[in-house]
CSV table of C-alpha atoms and ligand atoms in Angstrom, one decimal:
chain,number,residue,atom,x,y,z
A,1,MET,CA,1.4,10.0,-30.3
A,2,ASP,CA,-2.0,11.5,-31.2
A,3,ASP,CA,-2.7,14.8,-29.4
A,4,ASN,CA,-6.2,14.7,-28.2
A,5,ASN,CA,-5.5,16.7,-25.0
A,6,GLY,CA,-6.6,13.9,-22.7
A,7,ASP,CA,-10.3,14.0,-23.9
A,8,LEU,CA,-11.8,11.1,-25.9
A,9,VAL,CA,-14.6,8.7,-26.4
A,10,ILE,CA,-13.7,5.0,-27.0
A,11,HIS,CA,-16.0,2.2,-28.0
A,12,GLY,CA,-15.5,-1.5,-27.5
A,13,ILE,CA,-16.0,-4.3,-25.0
A,14,PHE,CA,-14.4,-3.3,-21.7
A,15,VAL,CA,-13.1,-5.6,-18.9
A,16,ASP,CA,-11.4,-4.7,-15.6
A,17,THR,CA,-11.2,-6.0,-12.0
A,18,PRO,CA,-12.4,-3.3,-9.5
A,19,THR,CA,-12.0,-5.9,-6.8
A,20,VAL,CA,-9.4,-8.6,-6.4
A,21,GLY,CA,-11.4,-11.7,-7.2
A,22,SER,CA,-13.7,-11.0,-10.2
A,23,PHE,CA,-13.9,-9.6,-13.7
A,24,ARG,CA,-16.3,-6.9,-14.7
A,25,PHE,CA,-17.3,-6.8,-18.4
A,26,HIS,CA,-19.0,-3.9,-20.1
A,27,ASP,CA,-20.4,-5.2,-23.4
A,28,SER,CA,-20.3,-2.9,-26.5
A,29,CYS,CA,-20.5,0.6,-25.0
A,30,TYR,CA,-18.8,4.0,-24.9
A,31,LEU,CA,-16.3,5.1,-22.3
A,32,VAL,CA,-15.7,8.8,-21.9
A,33,CYS,CA,-12.3,10.1,-20.8
A,34,GLN,CA,-12.0,13.8,-19.9
A,35,ASN,CA,-8.8,15.5,-18.7
A,36,GLU,CA,-7.0,12.1,-18.8
A,37,LYS,CA,-9.6,10.5,-16.4
A,38,VAL,CA,-12.4,8.1,-16.8
A,39,VAL,CA,-15.8,9.7,-16.7
A,40,GLY,CA,-17.9,6.6,-17.1
A,41,PHE,CA,-19.6,4.1,-19.4
A,42,PHE,CA,-22.5,5.1,-21.7
A,43,ASP,CA,-24.8,3.3,-24.2
A,44,GLU,CA,-24.8,6.5,-26.4
A,45,ILE,CA,-22.3,9.3,-26.4
A,46,PRO,CA,-23.8,12.1,-24.2
A,47,LEU,CA,-24.4,15.4,-25.9
A,48,ILE,CA,-21.8,17.3,-23.9
A,49,TYR,CA,-19.1,14.9,-25.1
A,50,LYS,CA,-20.0,15.0,-28.8
A,51,SER,CA,-17.1,17.2,-29.6
A,52,PHE,CA,-14.5,14.7,-28.2
A,53,PRO,CA,-12.6,12.5,-30.7
A,54,VAL,CA,-14.2,9.0,-31.0
A,55,PHE,CA,-12.1,5.8,-31.3
A,56,ASP,CA,-14.4,3.0,-32.3
A,57,PHE,CA,-12.9,-0.5,-31.8
A,58,HIS,CA,-16.2,-2.2,-32.4
A,59,ASP,CA,-16.2,-5.7,-30.7
A,60,LYS,CA,-12.5,-5.7,-29.7
A,61,LEU,CA,-11.6,-6.2,-26.0
A,62,ILE,CA,-10.2,-3.2,-24.1
A,63,ILE,CA,-8.4,-3.7,-20.8
A,64,PRO,CA,-6.8,-1.3,-18.3
A,65,GLY,CA,-3.1,-0.6,-19.0
A,66,MET,CA,-0.8,-2.8,-16.9
A,67,SER,CA,1.9,-1.8,-14.4
A,68,ASP,CA,5.3,-3.4,-14.4
A,69,LEU,CA,6.5,-2.7,-10.8
A,70,HIS,CA,10.0,-4.2,-11.3
A,71,ILE,CA,11.9,-3.9,-14.5
A,72,HIS,CA,15.6,-3.4,-15.2
A,73,ALA,CA,15.6,-1.4,-18.4
A,74,PRO,CA,19.3,-1.9,-19.2
A,75,GLN,CA,19.0,-5.6,-18.8
A,76,TYR,CA,16.5,-5.9,-21.6
A,77,ALA,CA,19.5,-6.1,-24.0
A,78,PHE,CA,20.5,-9.6,-22.7
A,79,ARG,CA,17.1,-11.0,-21.9
A,80,GLY,CA,16.8,-14.7,-22.4
A,81,LEU,CA,20.5,-15.3,-21.6
A,82,GLY,CA,22.4,-16.7,-18.6
A,83,GLN,CA,19.5,-18.3,-16.8
A,84,ASN,CA,21.7,-20.9,-15.0
A,85,MET,CA,20.3,-23.7,-17.1
A,86,ASP,CA,23.7,-25.5,-16.9
A,87,GLU,CA,25.4,-23.7,-14.0
A,88,HIS,CA,24.0,-23.4,-10.5
A,89,ASP,CA,26.0,-20.4,-9.4
A,90,TRP,CA,23.8,-17.4,-9.8
A,91,SER,CA,26.7,-15.0,-9.6
A,92,SER,CA,27.7,-16.0,-13.1
A,93,TRP,CA,24.6,-14.2,-14.3
A,94,PHE,CA,25.9,-11.0,-12.7
A,95,GLU,CA,29.5,-11.4,-13.7
A,96,LYS,CA,28.9,-12.6,-17.2
A,97,TYR,CA,25.8,-10.6,-18.2
A,98,ALA,CA,24.2,-8.1,-15.8
A,99,PHE,CA,27.3,-6.1,-14.6
A,100,PRO,CA,29.1,-5.9,-18.0
A,101,GLU,CA,25.8,-4.9,-19.7
A,102,GLU,CA,25.1,-2.2,-17.2
A,103,SER,CA,28.6,-0.9,-17.5
A,104,SER,CA,28.0,-0.3,-21.2
A,105,TYR,CA,25.5,2.4,-20.5
A,106,GLU,CA,28.2,4.8,-19.4
A,107,ASN,CA,28.5,5.3,-23.2
A,108,LEU,CA,25.7,7.7,-24.0
A,109,GLU,CA,25.4,6.5,-27.6
A,110,TYR,CA,25.0,2.9,-26.5
A,111,ALA,CA,22.5,4.0,-23.8
A,112,GLU,CA,20.4,5.8,-26.3
A,113,LEU,CA,20.4,3.0,-28.8
A,114,ALA,CA,19.6,0.3,-26.2
A,115,TYR,CA,17.0,2.3,-24.4
A,116,GLU,CA,15.2,3.3,-27.7
A,117,LYS,CA,14.9,-0.4,-28.5
A,118,PHE,CA,13.7,-1.2,-25.0
A,119,VAL,CA,11.0,1.5,-25.1
A,120,HIS,CA,9.9,0.6,-28.6
A,121,ASP,CA,9.4,-3.0,-27.6
A,122,LEU,CA,7.7,-2.0,-24.4
A,123,LEU,CA,5.2,0.1,-26.4
A,124,HIS,CA,4.0,-3.1,-28.1
A,125,THR,CA,3.0,-4.8,-24.8
A,126,THR,CA,0.1,-4.2,-22.4
A,127,THR,CA,2.4,-2.2,-20.1
A,128,THR,CA,1.5,1.4,-19.6
A,129,ARG,CA,3.3,2.2,-16.3
A,130,ILE,CA,6.7,1.1,-14.9
A,131,CYS,CA,8.9,1.2,-11.9
A,132,ALA,CA,12.2,0.9,-13.7
A,133,PHE,CA,15.8,0.5,-12.6
A,134,ALA,CA,18.3,2.2,-14.9
A,135,THR,CA,22.1,2.1,-14.0
A,136,ILE,CA,24.3,4.0,-11.7
A,137,HIS,CA,24.9,6.5,-14.5
A,138,ARG,CA,23.0,9.8,-14.2
A,139,GLU,CA,23.0,11.1,-17.8
A,140,PRO,CA,22.0,7.8,-19.3
A,141,THR,CA,19.2,7.5,-16.7
A,142,GLU,CA,18.0,10.9,-17.9
A,143,ILE,CA,18.1,9.6,-21.5
A,144,LEU,CA,15.8,6.7,-20.6
A,145,MET,CA,13.4,9.2,-18.9
A,146,ASP,CA,13.5,11.5,-22.0
A,147,ILE,CA,12.6,8.5,-24.3
A,148,LEU,CA,9.8,7.2,-22.0
A,149,ASP,CA,8.3,10.7,-21.8
A,150,ARG,CA,8.6,11.3,-25.5
A,151,VAL,CA,6.8,8.0,-26.3
A,152,GLY,CA,4.1,8.7,-23.7
A,153,PHE,CA,4.8,6.3,-20.9
A,154,ALA,CA,4.1,7.0,-17.2
A,155,GLY,CA,5.8,5.9,-14.1
A,156,PHE,CA,9.1,6.0,-12.2
A,157,VAL,CA,12.7,5.5,-13.2
A,158,GLY,CA,15.6,5.1,-10.8
A,159,LYS,CA,19.3,6.0,-11.0
A,160,VAL,CA,20.8,3.0,-9.2
A,161,ASN,CA,23.0,3.5,-6.2
A,162,MET,CA,26.0,1.2,-5.4
A,163,ASP,CA,29.0,2.1,-3.2
A,164,ARG,CA,30.0,-1.4,-2.1
A,165,ASN,CA,29.9,-5.0,-3.3
A,166,SER,CA,29.7,-4.1,-6.9
A,167,ALA,CA,31.7,-4.7,-10.0
A,168,SER,CA,34.5,-2.6,-11.5
A,169,GLY,CA,33.0,0.2,-13.5
A,170,LEU,CA,29.8,0.1,-11.5
A,171,LEU,CA,31.1,1.2,-8.1
A,172,GLU,CA,30.5,4.8,-6.9
A,173,THR,CA,32.1,6.5,-3.9
A,174,THR,CA,29.5,7.3,-1.3
A,175,ARG,CA,29.9,11.1,-2.0
A,176,GLN,CA,29.6,10.6,-5.7
A,177,SER,CA,26.5,8.4,-5.3
A,178,VAL,CA,24.8,11.0,-3.1
A,179,ASN,CA,25.8,14.0,-5.2
A,180,GLU,CA,24.9,12.5,-8.5
A,181,THR,CA,21.5,11.4,-7.1
A,182,GLU,CA,20.7,14.9,-5.9
A,183,ILE,CA,21.7,16.5,-9.2
A,184,TRP,CA,19.5,13.9,-11.0
A,185,LEU,CA,16.6,14.6,-8.6
A,186,LEU,CA,16.9,18.3,-9.3
A,187,ASN,CA,17.1,17.7,-13.1
A,188,THR,CA,14.1,15.3,-13.3
A,189,SER,CA,11.7,15.9,-10.4
A,190,SER,CA,9.5,18.3,-12.4
A,191,ALA,CA,10.9,17.8,-15.9
A,192,TYR,CA,8.2,15.6,-17.2
A,193,LYS,CA,4.4,15.3,-16.8
A,194,HIS,CA,4.2,11.6,-16.2
A,195,ILE,CA,7.7,10.3,-15.7
A,196,HIS,CA,9.3,10.8,-12.3
A,197,PRO,CA,12.4,9.8,-10.4
A,198,ILE,CA,12.4,7.1,-7.8
A,199,VAL,CA,15.4,6.6,-5.4
A,200,THR,CA,17.0,3.2,-6.1
A,201,PRO,CA,19.5,1.6,-3.7
A,202,ARG,CA,20.1,-1.6,-5.7
A,203,TYR,CA,19.8,-3.7,-2.6
A,204,PHE,CA,21.1,-3.5,0.9
A,205,PRO,CA,24.4,-5.3,0.3
A,206,SER,CA,25.4,-2.8,-2.4
A,207,CYS,CA,24.8,0.3,-0.3
A,208,SER,CA,26.8,1.4,2.9
A,209,ASP,CA,24.9,2.6,5.9
A,210,GLU,CA,26.0,6.2,5.2
A,211,LEU,CA,24.7,6.0,1.7
A,212,MET,CA,21.3,4.5,2.8
A,213,ASP,CA,21.0,7.2,5.4
A,214,GLU,CA,21.7,10.0,2.8
A,215,LEU,CA,19.2,8.3,0.4
A,216,GLY,CA,16.5,8.3,3.1
A,217,LYS,CA,17.1,12.1,3.6
A,218,LEU,CA,16.9,12.7,-0.2
A,219,CYS,CA,13.6,10.8,-0.4
A,220,THR,CA,12.1,13.1,2.3
A,221,LYS,CA,13.7,16.3,1.0
A,222,TYR,CA,12.4,15.8,-2.6
A,223,ASN,CA,9.3,13.7,-1.7
A,224,VAL,CA,10.2,10.8,-4.0
A,225,PRO,CA,9.4,7.1,-3.5
A,226,ILE,CA,12.0,4.4,-3.2
A,227,GLN,CA,12.4,1.0,-4.9
A,228,SER,CA,14.8,-1.9,-4.1
A,229,HIS,CA,15.1,-5.7,-3.8
A,230,LEU,CA,14.0,-7.7,-0.7
A,231,LEU,CA,14.2,-11.3,0.4
A,232,GLU,CA,15.0,-12.7,-3.0
A,233,SER,CA,17.0,-15.7,-1.9
A,234,PRO,CA,18.1,-17.5,1.3
A,235,ASP,CA,21.8,-16.7,0.5
A,236,GLU,CA,21.1,-13.0,0.2
A,237,ILE,CA,19.2,-12.9,3.5
A,238,LYS,CA,22.2,-14.6,5.3
A,239,TRP,CA,24.5,-12.0,3.6
A,240,VAL,CA,22.4,-9.1,4.8
A,241,LYS,CA,22.4,-10.4,8.4
A,242,SER,CA,26.1,-10.8,8.3
A,243,LEU,CA,26.6,-7.2,7.1
A,244,LYS,CA,24.2,-5.9,9.8
A,245,PRO,CA,24.2,-8.4,12.7
A,246,GLN,CA,22.0,-6.1,14.9
A,247,ILE,CA,18.9,-6.3,12.7
A,248,SER,CA,16.1,-8.8,13.5
A,249,CYS,CA,15.2,-9.3,9.8
A,250,TYR,CA,16.1,-8.1,6.3
A,251,SER,CA,13.2,-5.6,6.2
A,252,GLU,CA,14.7,-3.7,9.1
A,253,ALA,CA,17.8,-3.0,7.0
A,254,TYR,CA,15.6,-0.6,4.9
A,255,ASP,CA,13.2,0.4,7.6
A,256,MET,CA,15.9,1.8,9.9
A,257,PHE,CA,16.8,4.4,7.1
A,258,GLY,CA,13.2,5.4,6.4
A,259,LEU,CA,13.3,3.4,3.1
A,260,PHE,CA,10.4,1.0,3.7
A,261,GLY,CA,7.2,3.0,3.2
A,262,GLU,CA,7.0,5.0,6.4
A,263,THR,CA,7.9,8.4,5.1
A,264,VAL,CA,7.6,7.9,1.3
A,265,PRO,CA,6.0,5.1,-0.7
A,266,ALA,CA,8.2,2.1,-1.3
A,267,VAL,CA,8.2,-0.8,-3.7
A,268,MET,CA,10.1,-4.0,-2.9
A,269,ALA,CA,10.8,-6.6,-5.5
A,270,HIS,CA,10.6,-10.3,-4.9
A,271,CYS,CA,9.7,-10.7,-1.1
A,272,VAL,CA,9.9,-14.5,-1.4
A,273,TYR,CA,11.2,-15.6,2.0
A,274,PRO,CA,9.6,-13.4,4.7
A,275,GLU,CA,10.3,-14.3,8.3
A,276,LYS,CA,7.9,-13.5,11.1
A,277,GLN,CA,9.6,-10.2,11.8
A,278,ASP,CA,9.6,-9.2,8.1
A,279,LEU,CA,5.8,-9.7,8.0
A,280,GLU,CA,5.3,-7.6,11.1
A,281,ILE,CA,7.2,-4.7,9.6
A,282,MET,CA,5.6,-5.1,6.2
A,283,LYS,CA,2.1,-5.1,7.8
A,284,LYS,CA,3.0,-1.9,9.6
A,285,ARG,CA,4.8,0.0,6.8
A,286,LYS,CA,2.8,-1.4,3.8
A,287,PRO,CA,5.5,-1.3,1.1
A,288,PHE,CA,4.2,-2.5,-2.2
A,289,VAL,CA,5.4,-6.0,-3.2
A,290,ALA,CA,6.5,-6.4,-6.8
A,291,HIS,CA,5.8,-10.1,-7.4
A,292,CYS,CA,8.3,-11.4,-10.0
A,293,PRO,CA,7.3,-15.1,-10.4
A,294,GLY,CA,9.6,-15.8,-13.4
A,295,GLY,CA,12.6,-14.0,-11.9
A,296,ASN,CA,12.1,-15.8,-8.5
A,297,MET,CA,12.0,-19.2,-10.3
A,298,HIS,CA,15.3,-18.5,-12.1
A,299,SER,CA,17.1,-17.1,-9.1
A,300,SER,CA,16.2,-19.4,-6.3
A,301,GLY,CA,13.1,-21.5,-7.2
A,302,GLY,CA,11.3,-19.3,-4.8
A,303,LEU,CA,7.5,-19.4,-4.2
A,304,ALA,CA,6.4,-16.0,-2.8
A,305,PRO,CA,3.4,-16.1,-0.4
A,306,ILE,CA,1.3,-13.7,-2.4
A,307,LEU,CA,-2.1,-14.8,-1.1
A,308,ASP,CA,-0.8,-14.2,2.4
A,309,TYR,CA,0.3,-10.7,1.5
A,310,LEU,CA,-3.1,-9.9,0.1
A,311,ASP,CA,-4.8,-11.3,3.3
A,312,PHE,CA,-2.5,-9.0,5.3
A,313,GLY,CA,-3.7,-6.0,3.3
A,314,ILE,CA,-0.3,-5.5,1.7
A,315,SER,CA,-0.5,-4.2,-1.9
A,316,VAL,CA,0.9,-6.5,-4.6
A,317,GLY,CA,1.7,-5.8,-8.2
A,318,LEU,CA,3.6,-7.8,-10.8
A,319,GLY,CA,7.2,-7.3,-12.1
A,320,SER,CA,8.7,-8.7,-15.2
A,321,ASP,CA,12.1,-8.5,-13.5
A,322,ILE,CA,13.7,-8.4,-16.9
A,323,ALA,CA,16.3,-9.9,-17.3
A,324,GLY,CA,16.0,-12.1,-14.2
A,325,GLY,CA,12.7,-12.9,-15.9
A,326,ASN,CA,12.7,-13.6,-19.6
A,327,THR,CA,9.9,-11.4,-20.8
A,328,ILE,CA,8.4,-7.9,-20.6
A,329,ASN,CA,5.0,-9.4,-21.6
A,330,LEU,CA,2.9,-9.1,-18.4
A,331,PHE,CA,0.3,-11.6,-19.7
A,332,LYS,CA,3.1,-14.2,-19.5
A,333,VAL,CA,4.1,-13.0,-16.1
A,334,MET,CA,0.4,-13.4,-15.0
A,335,ILE,CA,0.4,-17.0,-16.1
A,336,GLU,CA,3.8,-17.6,-14.3
A,337,ALA,CA,2.2,-16.2,-11.2
A,338,ILE,CA,-0.7,-18.7,-11.4
A,339,MET,CA,1.6,-21.6,-12.0
A,340,VAL,CA,3.9,-20.7,-9.1
A,341,SER,CA,1.0,-20.3,-6.7
A,342,LYS,CA,-0.3,-23.7,-7.7
A,343,VAL,CA,3.2,-25.2,-7.0
A,344,LYS,CA,3.3,-23.4,-3.7
A,345,TRP,CA,-0.2,-24.8,-2.7
A,346,ALA,CA,0.8,-28.3,-3.8
A,347,LYS,CA,4.1,-28.2,-1.9
A,348,ASP,CA,3.1,-26.4,1.3
A,349,ILE,CA,-0.5,-27.6,1.8
A,350,ARG,CA,-1.5,-30.6,-0.3
A,351,GLU,CA,1.6,-32.6,0.5
A,352,LYS,CA,0.6,-32.5,4.2
A,353,LYS,CA,-3.2,-32.7,3.6
A,354,PRO,CA,-4.1,-34.5,0.4
A,355,ASP,CA,-7.7,-33.3,0.6
A,356,ALA,CA,-6.9,-29.7,1.5
A,357,PRO,CA,-9.1,-27.1,-0.3
A,358,LYS,CA,-7.4,-25.4,-3.2
A,359,ARG,CA,-5.8,-22.1,-2.5
A,360,TYR,CA,-4.0,-20.4,-5.4
A,361,LEU,CA,-4.2,-17.4,-7.6
A,362,THR,CA,-7.0,-17.3,-10.2
A,363,LEU,CA,-7.0,-15.5,-13.6
A,364,ALA,CA,-9.0,-12.6,-12.1
A,365,ASN,CA,-6.5,-12.4,-9.2
A,366,VAL,CA,-3.5,-12.0,-11.4
A,367,PHE,CA,-5.3,-9.7,-13.7
A,368,TYR,CA,-6.0,-7.5,-10.7
A,369,LEU,CA,-2.3,-7.6,-9.6
A,370,ALA,CA,-1.2,-6.6,-13.1
A,371,THR,CA,-3.7,-3.7,-13.4
A,372,LYS,CA,-5.3,-2.2,-10.2
A,373,GLY,CA,-3.0,-3.9,-7.7
A,374,GLY,CA,0.3,-2.6,-9.1
A,375,GLY,CA,-1.4,0.5,-10.6
A,376,SER,CA,-2.4,1.8,-7.2
A,377,PHE,CA,1.3,2.6,-6.6
A,378,PHE,CA,0.8,5.4,-9.1
A,379,GLY,CA,-2.5,6.6,-7.7
A,380,LYS,CA,-5.9,5.9,-9.2
A,381,VAL,CA,-4.6,3.7,-12.0
A,382,GLY,CA,-5.4,0.3,-13.4
A,383,SER,CA,-9.2,0.3,-13.6
A,384,PHE,CA,-12.1,1.8,-15.6
A,385,GLU,CA,-13.8,3.2,-12.5
A,386,THR,CA,-14.8,6.9,-12.5
A,387,GLY,CA,-11.9,9.1,-11.7
A,388,TYR,CA,-9.2,6.6,-12.7
A,389,SER,CA,-6.5,7.6,-15.1
A,390,PHE,CA,-7.4,6.4,-18.6
A,391,ASP,CA,-4.7,3.9,-19.4
A,392,ALA,CA,-6.0,1.2,-21.8
A,393,VAL,CA,-4.9,-1.4,-24.2
A,394,VAL,CA,-7.0,-2.6,-27.2
A,395,LEU,CA,-6.5,-6.3,-28.1
A,396,ASP,CA,-7.2,-7.9,-31.4
A,397,ASP,CA,-7.9,-11.7,-31.1
A,398,GLU,CA,-8.6,-12.2,-34.8
A,399,ARG,CA,-5.3,-14.1,-35.2
A,400,ILE,CA,-6.0,-16.6,-32.4
A,401,ARG,CA,-9.8,-17.0,-32.7
A,402,ASP,CA,-11.6,-20.2,-33.6
A,403,TYR,CA,-14.9,-20.7,-35.4
A,404,LYS,CA,-17.2,-21.2,-32.4
A,405,PRO,CA,-18.9,-18.5,-30.5
A,406,ARG,CA,-16.9,-17.6,-27.5
A,407,SER,CA,-17.9,-15.6,-24.4
A,408,ASN,CA,-16.0,-12.4,-23.5
A,409,TYR,CA,-14.3,-14.3,-20.7
A,410,GLU,CA,-13.1,-17.0,-23.0
A,411,ARG,CA,-11.8,-14.5,-25.5
A,412,LEU,CA,-9.9,-12.7,-22.7
A,413,GLU,CA,-8.6,-16.0,-21.3
A,414,ARG,CA,-7.2,-17.0,-24.7
A,415,ILE,CA,-5.7,-13.6,-25.2
A,416,ILE,CA,-3.9,-13.8,-21.9
A,417,ASN,CA,-2.6,-17.3,-22.7
A,418,LEU,CA,-1.7,-16.9,-26.3
A,419,SER,CA,-1.4,-13.3,-27.5
A,420,ASP,CA,1.8,-11.5,-28.2
A,421,ASP,CA,2.9,-8.1,-29.5
A,422,ARG,CA,1.2,-8.7,-32.9
A,423,ASP,CA,-2.2,-8.6,-31.1
A,424,ILE,CA,-1.9,-5.2,-29.4
A,425,LEU,CA,-4.1,-3.0,-31.6
A,426,ALA,CA,-3.9,0.3,-29.7
A,427,LYS,CA,-2.7,1.8,-26.5
A,428,PHE,CA,-3.7,4.8,-24.4
A,429,ILE,CA,-1.8,6.3,-21.5
A,430,CYS,CA,-3.1,9.1,-19.4
A,431,GLY,CA,-5.9,9.7,-21.9
A,432,LYS,CA,-3.5,9.9,-24.9
A,433,LYS,CA,-3.2,7.5,-27.8
A,434,VAL,CA,0.4,6.3,-27.8
A,435,LEU,CA,0.0,3.4,-30.2
B,501,LIG,FE1,15.7,-7.0,-9.9
């Protein structure tokens, strides 16, 4: 990591999406970053910033860093496996892969090895901020936070809580779960500059009422946000209602414990099958939705109503959902999000009205979700507007170019569709060069 104290000048072609529907390009200019924040764009470097280090990327495209709002760090190890290609029972994914893998992290040496690999690979993507699940184990969770901090990432990491309906080796007693969470919060709340704890009940079926209640209190006491899963599949919704018959909808199972955005910010992964009552509570409490199109497809073939959420003023970001999804490359997740929204439109609207106007996510829409949409969970993040944290990724399209002149939009479109880790030229997080 280069140490430039959060001050720098960077030159290139910039693109961002200050509003949800359209790209903004700044052709060949200088962006000044001071104290980790964007000052603005300039044709020439102003005199007062002449002493700042200059990074000149010439005609390369520079985009805001992206936020992965739902990523299971320990599951990265078995990505691409167990996606129910031949078996229809999703529980085999948990029994054969997810739970055995997560159990392995009790071993500190294994945790260090696997998390180093995860963070190394994440560095070579467009992701700069994460909301990550770790495992139930406190010390290995702190190891992950140490590594992310050392490499220069920003975001939240959660020690997972499970005191029921879990697998052997991954079941805590309620007391254990609460005590370990509090020790972890004390150890990590102010240990790092840009990595912070987030309370993480895995999902309602894996946490007793007593545990949920205690977690709600810890969130308030330490002022930390909360992340969990919501409305991922019809079976899960049925299960939640059988565990808690008095609730009107799944969202209420979190809301009744103050874990749905009322007291501290909340991010809920999936949100595929909202009922009317869910939408009412979501509109009121405004939890962030982590849209995981790939993971949703694998788990239930679900088509989340993302455009409706945006219409309701609910904030939406993207989640790789590794290893429910197959990739930590958010460009690929963006394309999945567009595809899924087209299928949703074709199925829900065009089937009934063949001439119905098209209504699905555009490239600018999903770019917004991956940058400013998800980034706003972390504050002023995900845009090159003045005052925003300078998180940026420099992209090299030399490998995938052709021999015709292409507009900046075309270059960006092709990068999103075709680039991979080889094409990430540099990366900045909170004004520091990390790659
Ligand atoms: Fe998940």
